[in-house]
Short mmCIF file of C-alpha atoms in Angstrom, two decimals:
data_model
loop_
_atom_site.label_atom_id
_atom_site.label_comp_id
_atom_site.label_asym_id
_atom_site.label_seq_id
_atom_site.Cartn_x
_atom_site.Cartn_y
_atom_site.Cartn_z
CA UNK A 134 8.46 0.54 29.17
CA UNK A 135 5.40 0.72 27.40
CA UNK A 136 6.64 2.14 24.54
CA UNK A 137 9.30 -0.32 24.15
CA UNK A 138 5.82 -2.79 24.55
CA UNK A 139 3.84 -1.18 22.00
CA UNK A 140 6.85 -1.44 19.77
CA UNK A 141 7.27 -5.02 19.67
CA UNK A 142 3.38 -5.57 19.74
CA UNK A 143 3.95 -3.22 16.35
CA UNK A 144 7.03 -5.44 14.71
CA UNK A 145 4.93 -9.01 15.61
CA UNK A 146 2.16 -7.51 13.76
CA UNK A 147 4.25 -6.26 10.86
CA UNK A 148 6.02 -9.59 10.46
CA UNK A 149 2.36 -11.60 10.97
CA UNK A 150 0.28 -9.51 8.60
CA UNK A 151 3.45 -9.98 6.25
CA UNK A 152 3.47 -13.54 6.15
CA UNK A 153 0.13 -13.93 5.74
CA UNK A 154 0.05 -12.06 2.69
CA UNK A 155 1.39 -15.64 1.39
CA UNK A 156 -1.06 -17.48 3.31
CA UNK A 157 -4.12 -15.91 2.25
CA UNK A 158 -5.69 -17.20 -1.07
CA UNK A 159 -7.02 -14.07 -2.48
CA UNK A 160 -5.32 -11.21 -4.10
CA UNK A 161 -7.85 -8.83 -2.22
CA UNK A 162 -7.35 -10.24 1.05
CA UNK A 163 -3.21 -9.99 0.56
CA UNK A 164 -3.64 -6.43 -0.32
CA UNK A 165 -5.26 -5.57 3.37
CA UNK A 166 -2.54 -7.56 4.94
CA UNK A 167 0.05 -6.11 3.21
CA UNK A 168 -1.35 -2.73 3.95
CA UNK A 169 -1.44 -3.81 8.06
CA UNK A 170 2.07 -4.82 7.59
CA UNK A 171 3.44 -1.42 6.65
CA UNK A 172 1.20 0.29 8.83
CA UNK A 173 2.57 -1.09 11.37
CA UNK A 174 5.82 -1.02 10.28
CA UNK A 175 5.61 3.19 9.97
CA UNK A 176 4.14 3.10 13.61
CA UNK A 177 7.03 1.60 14.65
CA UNK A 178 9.23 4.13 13.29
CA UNK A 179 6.92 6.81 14.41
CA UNK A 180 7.77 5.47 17.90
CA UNK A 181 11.57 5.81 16.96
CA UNK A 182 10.45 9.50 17.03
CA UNK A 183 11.22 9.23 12.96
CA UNK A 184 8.34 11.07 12.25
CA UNK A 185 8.94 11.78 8.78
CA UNK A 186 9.81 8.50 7.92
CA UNK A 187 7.14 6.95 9.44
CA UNK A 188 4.35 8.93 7.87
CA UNK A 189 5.69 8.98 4.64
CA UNK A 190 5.84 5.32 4.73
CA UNK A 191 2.28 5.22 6.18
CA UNK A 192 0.63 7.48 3.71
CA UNK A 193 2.59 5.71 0.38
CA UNK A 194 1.97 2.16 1.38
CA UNK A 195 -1.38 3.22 1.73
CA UNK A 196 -2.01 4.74 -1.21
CA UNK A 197 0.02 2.32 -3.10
CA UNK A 198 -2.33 -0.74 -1.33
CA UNK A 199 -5.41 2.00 -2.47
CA UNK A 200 -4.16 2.24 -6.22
CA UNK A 201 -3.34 -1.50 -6.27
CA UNK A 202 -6.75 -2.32 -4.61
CA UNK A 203 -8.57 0.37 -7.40
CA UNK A 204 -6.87 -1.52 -10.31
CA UNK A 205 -7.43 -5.47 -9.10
CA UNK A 206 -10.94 -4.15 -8.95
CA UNK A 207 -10.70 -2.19 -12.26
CA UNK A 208 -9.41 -4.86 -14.23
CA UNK A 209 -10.19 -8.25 -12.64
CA UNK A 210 -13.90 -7.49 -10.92
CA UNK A 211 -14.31 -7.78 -6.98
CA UNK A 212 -15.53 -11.52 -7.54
CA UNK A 213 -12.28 -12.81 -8.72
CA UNK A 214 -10.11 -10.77 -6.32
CA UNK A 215 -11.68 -12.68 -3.58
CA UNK A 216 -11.82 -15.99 -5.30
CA UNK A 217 -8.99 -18.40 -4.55
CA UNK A 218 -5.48 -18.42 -5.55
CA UNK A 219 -2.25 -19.27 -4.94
CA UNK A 220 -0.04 -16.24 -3.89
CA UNK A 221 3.42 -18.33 -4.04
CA UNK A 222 5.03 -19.37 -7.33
CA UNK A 223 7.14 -21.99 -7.58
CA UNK A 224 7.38 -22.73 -3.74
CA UNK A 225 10.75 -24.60 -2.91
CA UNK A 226 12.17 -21.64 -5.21
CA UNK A 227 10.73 -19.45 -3.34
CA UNK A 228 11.65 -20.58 0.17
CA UNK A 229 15.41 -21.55 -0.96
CA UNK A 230 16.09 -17.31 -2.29
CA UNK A 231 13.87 -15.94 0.96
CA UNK A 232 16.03 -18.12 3.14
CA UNK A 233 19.36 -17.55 1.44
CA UNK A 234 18.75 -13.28 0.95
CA UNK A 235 17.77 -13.44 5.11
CA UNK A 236 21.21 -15.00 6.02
CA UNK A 237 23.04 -12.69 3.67
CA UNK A 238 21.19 -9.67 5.17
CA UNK A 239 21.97 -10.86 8.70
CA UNK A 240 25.30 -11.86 7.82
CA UNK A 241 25.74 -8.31 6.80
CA UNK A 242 24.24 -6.67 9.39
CA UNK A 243 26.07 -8.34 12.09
CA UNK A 244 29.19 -8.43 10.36
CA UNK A 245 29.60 -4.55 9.00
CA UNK A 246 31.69 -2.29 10.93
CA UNK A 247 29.05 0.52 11.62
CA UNK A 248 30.47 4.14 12.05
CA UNK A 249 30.12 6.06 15.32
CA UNK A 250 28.25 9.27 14.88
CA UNK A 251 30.88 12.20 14.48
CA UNK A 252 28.65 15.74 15.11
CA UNK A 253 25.97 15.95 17.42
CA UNK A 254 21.72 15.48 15.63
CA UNK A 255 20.40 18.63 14.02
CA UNK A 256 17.91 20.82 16.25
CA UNK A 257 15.00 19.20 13.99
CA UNK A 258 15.68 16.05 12.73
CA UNK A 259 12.46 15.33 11.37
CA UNK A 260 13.12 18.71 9.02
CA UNK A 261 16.36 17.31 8.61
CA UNK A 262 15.71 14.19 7.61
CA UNK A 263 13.24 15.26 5.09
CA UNK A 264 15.25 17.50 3.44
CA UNK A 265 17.85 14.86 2.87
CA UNK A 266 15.65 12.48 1.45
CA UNK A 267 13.78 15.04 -0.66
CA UNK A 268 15.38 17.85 -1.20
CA UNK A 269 16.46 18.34 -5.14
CA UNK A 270 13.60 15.63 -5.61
CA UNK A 271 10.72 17.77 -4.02
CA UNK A 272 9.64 19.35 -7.42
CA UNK A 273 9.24 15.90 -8.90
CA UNK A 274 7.19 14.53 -6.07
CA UNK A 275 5.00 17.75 -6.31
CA UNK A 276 4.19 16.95 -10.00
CA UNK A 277 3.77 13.01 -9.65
CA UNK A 278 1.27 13.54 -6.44
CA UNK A 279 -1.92 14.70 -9.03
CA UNK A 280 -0.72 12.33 -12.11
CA UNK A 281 -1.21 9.65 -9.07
CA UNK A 282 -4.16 11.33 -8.22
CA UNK A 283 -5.64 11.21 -11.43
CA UNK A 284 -5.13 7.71 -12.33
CA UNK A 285 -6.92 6.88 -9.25
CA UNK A 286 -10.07 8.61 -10.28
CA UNK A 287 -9.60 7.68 -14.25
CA UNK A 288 -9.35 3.92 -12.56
CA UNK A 289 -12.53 3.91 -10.72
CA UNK A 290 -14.39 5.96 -13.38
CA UNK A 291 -13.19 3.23 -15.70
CA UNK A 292 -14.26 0.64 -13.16
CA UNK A 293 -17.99 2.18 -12.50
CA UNK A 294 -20.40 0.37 -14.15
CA UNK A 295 -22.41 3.08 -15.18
CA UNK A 296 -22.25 7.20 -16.08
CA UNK A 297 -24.07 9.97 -16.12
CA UNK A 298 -25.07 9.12 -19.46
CA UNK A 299 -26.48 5.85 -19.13
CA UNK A 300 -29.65 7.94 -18.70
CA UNK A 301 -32.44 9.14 -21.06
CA UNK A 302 -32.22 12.95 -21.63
CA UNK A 303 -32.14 15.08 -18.87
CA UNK A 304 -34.24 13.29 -16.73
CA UNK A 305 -32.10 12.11 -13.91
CA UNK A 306 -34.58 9.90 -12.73
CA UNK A 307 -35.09 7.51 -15.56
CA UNK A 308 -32.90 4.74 -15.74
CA UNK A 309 -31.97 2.88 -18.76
CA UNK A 310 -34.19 -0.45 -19.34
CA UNK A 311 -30.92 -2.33 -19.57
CA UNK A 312 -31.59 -4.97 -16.83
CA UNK A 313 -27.69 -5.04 -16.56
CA UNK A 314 -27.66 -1.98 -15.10
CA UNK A 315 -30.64 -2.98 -13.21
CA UNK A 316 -32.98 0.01 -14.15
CA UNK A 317 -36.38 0.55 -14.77
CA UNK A 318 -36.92 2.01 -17.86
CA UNK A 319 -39.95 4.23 -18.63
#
């Protein structure tokens, strides 16, 4: 019972923090909501005892919200990612494809004939499971994890306003007199 609870107290909050990615008017803002949304949508499928699933989908969306978050900052400033914008294009557009794709997708759902299961699970599903998903693709992943790695620090190191060699010398307590960088000078 309460797990059946905590799993529709999950999928309201997924759908909620979804749609308000579109009702928020910063691009900041969006990016937490959209990160709450698939949060909760991986604890949901952790309570489906999908435990691979779940976490994978937990720790991608939020490193992909992370990396997306690192760049808006990179590239637009934090002032203008909270400043106010419009997150829907072309809104009637918009509405008429979201509305039309739903009743195709439910359409389809209802309608396909889905197959009965023919052998009985695997001892470990979760193992199972993973090794479907990943299995010829597991070398690939293994090399993409530090190139993803290292354009997250390459982003912020681009983003910092300052290095290490924004000082005089080796004197790590000067500061340049720059009053950008708001130092002191000597």
């Amino acid at each position: 019972m309460i797990t059946g609870l905590v799993f529709w107290v999950l999928g309201v909050l997924a759908v909620v923090s979804g749609a308000l990615v579109f009702r928020f008017d910063s691009m900041a803002r969006a990016t937490y909501a959209l990160a709450v949304s698939f949060i909760a949508v991986g604890a949901a499928l952790l309570l489906l005892q999908l435990d691979y699933v779940g976490l994978v989908t937990v720790l991608m969306m939020v490193m992909e919200m992370a990396v997306m978050a690192i760049y808006m900052i990179m590239f637009m400033g934090m002032n203008p990612a909270l400043m106010p914008m419009s997150m829907v294009h072309s809104r009637r557009t918009a509405l008429g494809i979201s509305a039309g794709v739903f009743l195709v997708l439910a359409a389809g759902i209802v309608t396909v004939p889905w197959p009965q299961r023919r052998a009985a699970p695997a001892a470990d599903l979760t193992a199972s499971l993973g090794e479907t998903i990943m299995g010829s693709k597991m070398l690939v992943m293994m090399g993409i994890s530090p190139v993803l790695f290292a354009t997250v620090v390459a982003a912020v190191v681009l983003a910092a306003p300052r290095t290490r060699y924004d000082r005089f010398g080796d004197d790590l307590r000067s500061a340049p007199s720059d009053p950008h960088h708001g130092g002191v000078g000597r």
